[in-house]
Each structure stands twice: as C-alpha cells, then as structure tokens.
PDB file of C-alpha atoms in Angstrom:
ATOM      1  CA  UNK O  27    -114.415 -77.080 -95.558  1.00  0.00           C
ATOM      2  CA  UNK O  28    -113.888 -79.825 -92.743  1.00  0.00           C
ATOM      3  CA  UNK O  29    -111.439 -81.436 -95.285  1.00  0.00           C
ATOM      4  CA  UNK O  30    -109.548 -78.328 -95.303  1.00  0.00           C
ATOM      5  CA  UNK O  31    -109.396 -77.631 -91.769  1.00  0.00           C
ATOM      6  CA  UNK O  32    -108.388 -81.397 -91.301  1.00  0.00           C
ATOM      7  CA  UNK O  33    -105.437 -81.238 -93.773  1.00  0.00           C
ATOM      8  CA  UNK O  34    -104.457 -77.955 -91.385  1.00  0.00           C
ATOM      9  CA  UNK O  35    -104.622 -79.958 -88.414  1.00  0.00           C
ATOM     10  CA  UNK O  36    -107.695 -77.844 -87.059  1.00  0.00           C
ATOM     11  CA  UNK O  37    -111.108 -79.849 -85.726  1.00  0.00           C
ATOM     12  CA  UNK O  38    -113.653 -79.925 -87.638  1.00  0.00           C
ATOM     13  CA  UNK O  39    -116.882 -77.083 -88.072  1.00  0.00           C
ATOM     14  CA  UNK O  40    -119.931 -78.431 -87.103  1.00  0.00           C
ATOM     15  CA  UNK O  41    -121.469 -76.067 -84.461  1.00  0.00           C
ATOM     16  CA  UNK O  42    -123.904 -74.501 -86.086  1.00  0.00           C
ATOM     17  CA  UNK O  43    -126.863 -72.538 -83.693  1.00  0.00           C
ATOM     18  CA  UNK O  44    -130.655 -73.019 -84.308  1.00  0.00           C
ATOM     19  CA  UNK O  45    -131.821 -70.655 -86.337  1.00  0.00           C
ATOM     20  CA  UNK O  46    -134.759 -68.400 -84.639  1.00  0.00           C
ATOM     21  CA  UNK O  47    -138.058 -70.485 -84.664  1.00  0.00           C
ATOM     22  CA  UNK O  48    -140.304 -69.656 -87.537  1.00  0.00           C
ATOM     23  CA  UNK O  49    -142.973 -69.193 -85.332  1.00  0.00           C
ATOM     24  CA  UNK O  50    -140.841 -66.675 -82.944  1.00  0.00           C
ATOM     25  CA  UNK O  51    -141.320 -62.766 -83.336  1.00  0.00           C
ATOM     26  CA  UNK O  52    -138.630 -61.090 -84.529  1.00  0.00           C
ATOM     27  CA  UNK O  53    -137.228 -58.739 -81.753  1.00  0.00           C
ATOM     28  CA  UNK O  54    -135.282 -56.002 -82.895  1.00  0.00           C
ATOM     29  CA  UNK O  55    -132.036 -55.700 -81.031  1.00  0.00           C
ATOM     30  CA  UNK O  56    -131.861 -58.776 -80.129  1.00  0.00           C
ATOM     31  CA  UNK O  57    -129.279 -59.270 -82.427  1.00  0.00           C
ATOM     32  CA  UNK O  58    -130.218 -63.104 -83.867  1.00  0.00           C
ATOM     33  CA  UNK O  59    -130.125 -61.999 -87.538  1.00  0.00           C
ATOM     34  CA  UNK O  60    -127.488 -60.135 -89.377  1.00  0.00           C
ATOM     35  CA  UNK O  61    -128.489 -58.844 -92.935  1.00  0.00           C
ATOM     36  CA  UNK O  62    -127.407 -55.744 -94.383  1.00  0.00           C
ATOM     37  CA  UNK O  63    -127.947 -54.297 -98.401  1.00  0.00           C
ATOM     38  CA  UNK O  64    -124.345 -53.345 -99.513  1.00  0.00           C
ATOM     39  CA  UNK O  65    -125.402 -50.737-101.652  1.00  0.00           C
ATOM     40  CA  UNK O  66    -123.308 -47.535-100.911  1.00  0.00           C
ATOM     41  CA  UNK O  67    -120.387 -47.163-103.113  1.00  0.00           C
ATOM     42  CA  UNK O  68    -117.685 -48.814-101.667  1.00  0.00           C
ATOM     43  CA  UNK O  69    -114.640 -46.898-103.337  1.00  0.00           C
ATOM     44  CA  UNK O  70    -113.891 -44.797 -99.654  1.00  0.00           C
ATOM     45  CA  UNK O  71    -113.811 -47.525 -97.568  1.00  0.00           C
ATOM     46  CA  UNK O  72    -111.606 -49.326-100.597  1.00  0.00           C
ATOM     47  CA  UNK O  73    -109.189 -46.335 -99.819  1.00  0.00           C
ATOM     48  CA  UNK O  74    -109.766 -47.265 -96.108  1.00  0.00           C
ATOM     49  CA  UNK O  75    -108.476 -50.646 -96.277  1.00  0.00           C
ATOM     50  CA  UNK O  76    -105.342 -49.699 -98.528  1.00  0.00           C
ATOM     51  CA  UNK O  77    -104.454 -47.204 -96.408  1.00  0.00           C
ATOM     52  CA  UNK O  78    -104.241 -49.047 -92.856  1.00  0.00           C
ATOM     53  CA  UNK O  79    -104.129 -52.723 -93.954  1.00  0.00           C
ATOM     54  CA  UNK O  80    -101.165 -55.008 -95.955  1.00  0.00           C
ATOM     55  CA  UNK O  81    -102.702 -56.834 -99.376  1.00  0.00           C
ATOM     56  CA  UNK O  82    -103.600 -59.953 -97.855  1.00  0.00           C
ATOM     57  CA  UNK O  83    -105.683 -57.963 -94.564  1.00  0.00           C
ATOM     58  CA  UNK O  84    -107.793 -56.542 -97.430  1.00  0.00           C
ATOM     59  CA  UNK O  85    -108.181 -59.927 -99.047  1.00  0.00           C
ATOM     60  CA  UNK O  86    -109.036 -61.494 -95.358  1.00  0.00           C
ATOM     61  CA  UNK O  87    -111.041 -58.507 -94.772  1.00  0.00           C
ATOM     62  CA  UNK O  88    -113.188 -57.954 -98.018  1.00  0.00           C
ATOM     63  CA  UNK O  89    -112.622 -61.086 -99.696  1.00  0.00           C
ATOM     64  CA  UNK O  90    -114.299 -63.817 -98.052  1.00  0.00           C
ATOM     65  CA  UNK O  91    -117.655 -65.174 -99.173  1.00  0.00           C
ATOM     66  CA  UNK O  92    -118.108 -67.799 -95.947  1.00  0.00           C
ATOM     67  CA  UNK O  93    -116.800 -65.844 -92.143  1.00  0.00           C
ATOM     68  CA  UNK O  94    -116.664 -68.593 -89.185  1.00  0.00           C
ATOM     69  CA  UNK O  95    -116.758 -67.780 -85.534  1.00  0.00           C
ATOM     70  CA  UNK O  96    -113.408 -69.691 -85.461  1.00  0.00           C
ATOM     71  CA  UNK O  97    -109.672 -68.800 -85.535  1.00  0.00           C
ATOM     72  CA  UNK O  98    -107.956 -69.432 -89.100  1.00  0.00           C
ATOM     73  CA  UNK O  99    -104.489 -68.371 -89.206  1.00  0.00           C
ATOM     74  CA  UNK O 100    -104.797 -68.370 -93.494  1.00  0.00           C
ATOM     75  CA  UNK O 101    -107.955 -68.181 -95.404  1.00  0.00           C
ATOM     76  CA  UNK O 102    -109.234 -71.433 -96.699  1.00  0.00           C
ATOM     77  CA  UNK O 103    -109.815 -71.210-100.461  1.00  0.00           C
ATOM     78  CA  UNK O 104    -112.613 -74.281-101.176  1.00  0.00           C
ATOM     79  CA  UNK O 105    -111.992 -74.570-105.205  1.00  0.00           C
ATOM     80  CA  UNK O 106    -114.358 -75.969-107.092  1.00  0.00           C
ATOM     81  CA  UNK O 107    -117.090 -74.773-104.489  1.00  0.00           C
ATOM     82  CA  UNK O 108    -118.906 -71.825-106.350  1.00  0.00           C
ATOM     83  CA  UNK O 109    -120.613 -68.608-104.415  1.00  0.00           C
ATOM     84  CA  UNK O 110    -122.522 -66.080-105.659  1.00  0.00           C
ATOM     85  CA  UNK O 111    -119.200 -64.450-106.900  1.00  0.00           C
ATOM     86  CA  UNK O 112    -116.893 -66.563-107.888  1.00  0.00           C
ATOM     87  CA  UNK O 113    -116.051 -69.831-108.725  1.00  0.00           C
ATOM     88  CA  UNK O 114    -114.565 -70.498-105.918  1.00  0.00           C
ATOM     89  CA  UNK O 115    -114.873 -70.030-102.135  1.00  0.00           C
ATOM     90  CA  UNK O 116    -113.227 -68.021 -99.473  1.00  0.00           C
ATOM     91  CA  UNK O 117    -113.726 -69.132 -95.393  1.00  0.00           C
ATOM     92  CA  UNK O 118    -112.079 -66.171 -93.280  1.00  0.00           C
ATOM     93  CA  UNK O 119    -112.079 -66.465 -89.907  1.00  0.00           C
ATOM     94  CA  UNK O 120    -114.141 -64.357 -87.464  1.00  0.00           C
ATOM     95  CA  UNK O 121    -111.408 -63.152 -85.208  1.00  0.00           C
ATOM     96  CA  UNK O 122    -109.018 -61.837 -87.771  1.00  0.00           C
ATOM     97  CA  UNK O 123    -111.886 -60.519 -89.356  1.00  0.00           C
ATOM     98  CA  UNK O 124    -112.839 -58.767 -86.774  1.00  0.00           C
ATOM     99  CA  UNK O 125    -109.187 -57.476 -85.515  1.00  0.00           C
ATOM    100  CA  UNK O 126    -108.805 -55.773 -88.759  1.00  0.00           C
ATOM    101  CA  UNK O 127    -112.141 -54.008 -88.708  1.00  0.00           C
ATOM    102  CA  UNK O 128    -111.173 -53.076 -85.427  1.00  0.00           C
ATOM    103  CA  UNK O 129    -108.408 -50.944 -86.482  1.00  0.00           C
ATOM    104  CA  UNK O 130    -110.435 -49.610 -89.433  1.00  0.00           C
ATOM    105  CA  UNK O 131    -112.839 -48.605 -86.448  1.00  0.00           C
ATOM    106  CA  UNK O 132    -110.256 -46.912 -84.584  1.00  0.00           C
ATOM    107  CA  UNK O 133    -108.895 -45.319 -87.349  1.00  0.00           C
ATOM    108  CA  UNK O 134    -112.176 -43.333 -88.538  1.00  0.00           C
ATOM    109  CA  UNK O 135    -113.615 -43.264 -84.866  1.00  0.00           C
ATOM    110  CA  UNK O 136    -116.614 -44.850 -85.127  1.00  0.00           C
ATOM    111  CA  UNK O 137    -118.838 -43.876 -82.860  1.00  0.00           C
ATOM    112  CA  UNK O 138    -120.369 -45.906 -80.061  1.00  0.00           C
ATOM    113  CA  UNK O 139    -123.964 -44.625 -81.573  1.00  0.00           C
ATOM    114  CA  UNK O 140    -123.617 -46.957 -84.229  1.00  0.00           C
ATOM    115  CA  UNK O 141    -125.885 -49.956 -83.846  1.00  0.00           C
ATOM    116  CA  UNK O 142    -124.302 -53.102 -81.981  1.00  0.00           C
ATOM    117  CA  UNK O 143    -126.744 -55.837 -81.836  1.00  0.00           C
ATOM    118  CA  UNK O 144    -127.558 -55.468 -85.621  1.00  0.00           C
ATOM    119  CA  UNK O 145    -130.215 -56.999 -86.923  1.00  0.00           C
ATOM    120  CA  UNK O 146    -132.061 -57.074 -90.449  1.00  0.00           C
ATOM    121  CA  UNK O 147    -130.943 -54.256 -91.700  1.00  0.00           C
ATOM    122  CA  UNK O 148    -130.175 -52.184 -88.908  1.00  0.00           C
ATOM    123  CA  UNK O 149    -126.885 -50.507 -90.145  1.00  0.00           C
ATOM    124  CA  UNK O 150    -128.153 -50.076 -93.426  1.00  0.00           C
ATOM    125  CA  UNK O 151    -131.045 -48.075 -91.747  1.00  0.00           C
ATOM    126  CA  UNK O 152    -129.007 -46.256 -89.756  1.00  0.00           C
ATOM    127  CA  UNK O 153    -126.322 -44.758 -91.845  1.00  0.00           C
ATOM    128  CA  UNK O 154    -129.390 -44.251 -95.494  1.00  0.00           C
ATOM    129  CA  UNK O 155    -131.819 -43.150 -93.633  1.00  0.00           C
ATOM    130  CA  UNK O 156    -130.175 -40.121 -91.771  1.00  0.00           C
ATOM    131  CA  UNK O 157    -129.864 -40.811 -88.267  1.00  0.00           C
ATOM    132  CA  UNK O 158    -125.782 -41.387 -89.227  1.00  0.00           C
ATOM    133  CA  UNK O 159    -126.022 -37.950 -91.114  1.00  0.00           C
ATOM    134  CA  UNK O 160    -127.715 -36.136 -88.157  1.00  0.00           C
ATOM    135  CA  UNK O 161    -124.965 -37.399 -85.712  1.00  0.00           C
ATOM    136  CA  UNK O 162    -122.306 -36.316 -88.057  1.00  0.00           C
ATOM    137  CA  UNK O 163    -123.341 -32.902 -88.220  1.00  0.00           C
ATOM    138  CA  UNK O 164    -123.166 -32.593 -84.136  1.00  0.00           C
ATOM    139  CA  UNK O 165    -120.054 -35.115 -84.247  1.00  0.00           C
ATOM    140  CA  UNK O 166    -117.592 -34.618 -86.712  1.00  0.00           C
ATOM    141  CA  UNK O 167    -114.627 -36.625 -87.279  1.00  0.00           C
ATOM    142  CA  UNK O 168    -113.386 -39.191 -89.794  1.00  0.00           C
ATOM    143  CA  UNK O 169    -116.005 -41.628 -90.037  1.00  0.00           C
ATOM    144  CA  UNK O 170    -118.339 -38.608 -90.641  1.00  0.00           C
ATOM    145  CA  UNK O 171    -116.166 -37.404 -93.616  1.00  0.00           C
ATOM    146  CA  UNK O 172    -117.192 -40.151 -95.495  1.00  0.00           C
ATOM    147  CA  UNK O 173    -120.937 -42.213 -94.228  1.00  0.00           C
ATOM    148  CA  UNK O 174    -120.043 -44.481 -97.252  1.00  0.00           C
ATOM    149  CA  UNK O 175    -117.070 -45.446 -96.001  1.00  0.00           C
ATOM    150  CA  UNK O 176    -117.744 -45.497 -92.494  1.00  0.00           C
ATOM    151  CA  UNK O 177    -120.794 -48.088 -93.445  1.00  0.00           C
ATOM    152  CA  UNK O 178    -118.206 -50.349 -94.766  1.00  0.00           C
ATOM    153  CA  UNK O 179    -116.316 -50.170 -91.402  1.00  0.00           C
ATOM    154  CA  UNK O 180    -119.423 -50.789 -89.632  1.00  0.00           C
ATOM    155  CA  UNK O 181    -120.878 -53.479 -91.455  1.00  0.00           C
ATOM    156  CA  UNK O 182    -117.490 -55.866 -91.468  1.00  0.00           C
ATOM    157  CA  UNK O 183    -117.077 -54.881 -87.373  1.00  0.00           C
ATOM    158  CA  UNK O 184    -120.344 -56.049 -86.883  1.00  0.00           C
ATOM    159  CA  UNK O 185    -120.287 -59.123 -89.030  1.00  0.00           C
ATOM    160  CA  UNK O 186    -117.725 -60.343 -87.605  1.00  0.00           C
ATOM    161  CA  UNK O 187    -118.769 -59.734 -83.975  1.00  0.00           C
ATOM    162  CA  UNK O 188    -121.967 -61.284 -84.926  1.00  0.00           C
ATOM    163  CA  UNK O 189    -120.607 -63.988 -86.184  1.00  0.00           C
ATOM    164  CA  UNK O 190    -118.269 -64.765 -83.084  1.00  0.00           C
ATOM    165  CA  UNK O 191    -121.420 -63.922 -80.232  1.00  0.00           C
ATOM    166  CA  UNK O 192    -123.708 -66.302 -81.930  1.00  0.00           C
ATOM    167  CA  UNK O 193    -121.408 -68.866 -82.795  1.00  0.00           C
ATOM    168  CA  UNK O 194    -122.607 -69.241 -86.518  1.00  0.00           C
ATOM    169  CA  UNK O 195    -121.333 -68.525 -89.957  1.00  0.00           C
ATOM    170  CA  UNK O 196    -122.032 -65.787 -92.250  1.00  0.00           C
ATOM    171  CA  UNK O 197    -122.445 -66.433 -95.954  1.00  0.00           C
ATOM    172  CA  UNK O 198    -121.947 -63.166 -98.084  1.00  0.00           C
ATOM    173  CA  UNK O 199    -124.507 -63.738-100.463  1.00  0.00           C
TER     174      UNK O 199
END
C-alpha cells in the first residue's frame, strides 16, 4: 500500500495504535474494538446506496476490504494482494467513507440511540436482539422501515468513525 500512496505523492501508512493489552479487561463502551457479524440481508440498504449515492460512492462505500483513518481522494486497488473476497484489494479512505455514510444517516434518520462507541458486536446486538425494534415502534421513521437496512447505515458510519478516532485500519474480513 505505501508503494501506492508513494506513486500518488501521499506519505506513507505506518501509524498503527497498540492493540488493547491481552492482559487488559475488555470495557464495553470504550470503544477500542470494532467487530460486527454482517448477517442481515443486505438488499435494503443496497437500495439505500443506489438511491442517494453515484456508482463509484457505492464502490468507495461498500467495496473496500482495507478502510484507513487517512484521506484518499481515489481508492487504491493493491492487485495481486488477495482478501478474503477477492483477488485483489481495495484501501478506501476513512473520511470519504465516512461522508457518504453520513448522508445515508441523514437520509433514513438514524437515531442518536444507536450505539456510538461500538464495540464487539455492539450494533449487531442492538439492532438482532430487539432493543432497535422496541425503539422503532415508539420512533418511527425511515431507518425504522427497514432495521436491515438501517444496520447497514450504522455499521459503515461507525466503521468509519472508528477507524478515524483510533487512528487504525479496519480489515473487512
């Protein structure tokens, strides 16, 4: 990726923070890990994306496999450098990430109720295990037409934001 960035006149990645110490609880909220299970059907928020954002926003938005807490003004494809996807990688940058899900955010009015500092699984908790179904039912609106969709929304706004607050890269894995 540093090749890349160098060819694009852009300095080099290298800041990477510690990860948490084995030995350190885990402290829910504190919002040092970000893991979520992708497993709603993703067709709504699909609908989403084509809806509010141009081709290549959905590609920047849903396509990359490696997000960096740094500006890219294109996506860096890394050929020849395989993910769990694809033969090839894609490094999207945090901050366009995260201005897109931003207006995806806007546009279904997420609420503020939606966890912030995620941590191991936090959204996925939230919006499978009913606490995201309860609120809809007292808060209706567009995010709460579709929890699916509205997951989606949640879990690239947070990724992203995650990603830029703790300075570190998230592999979509």
């Amino acid at each position: 990726m540093n090749e890349e960035l160098g060819r694009r006149g852009l300095p080099a990645y290298d800041s990477v923070p510690a990860a948490r110490p084995v030995r350190a609880p885990f402290v829910r909220g504190a919002g040092l890990d970000f893991e979520e299970k992708l497993v709603p059907p993703m067709d709504g928020f699909m609908r989403l994306c084509e809806a509010h954002l141009t081709r290549e926003e959905v590609e920047t938005l849903c396509g990359w496999t490696v997000l960096v807490p740094i500006s890219l003004e294109e996506d860096v494809w890394l050929e020849g450098v395989e993910s769990s996807f694809a033969e090839s990688t894609m490094v999207a940058g945090a901050p366009q990430v995260l201005a897109l899900a931003e207006r995806l955010a806007t546009a279904v009015e997420l609420p503020p109720e939606t966890p912030e500092m995620c941590d191991n699984l936090d959204l996925t908790r939230w919006f499978l295990d009913g606490q995201a179904k309860t609120l809809a039912a007292t808060r209706p609106g567009p995010w709460a037409e579709d929890l699916d969709m509205a997951f989606y929304v949640a879990v690239y706004l947070r990724a992203a934001q995650h990603s830029i607050r703790r300075g570190c890269p998230i592999v979509y894995s």
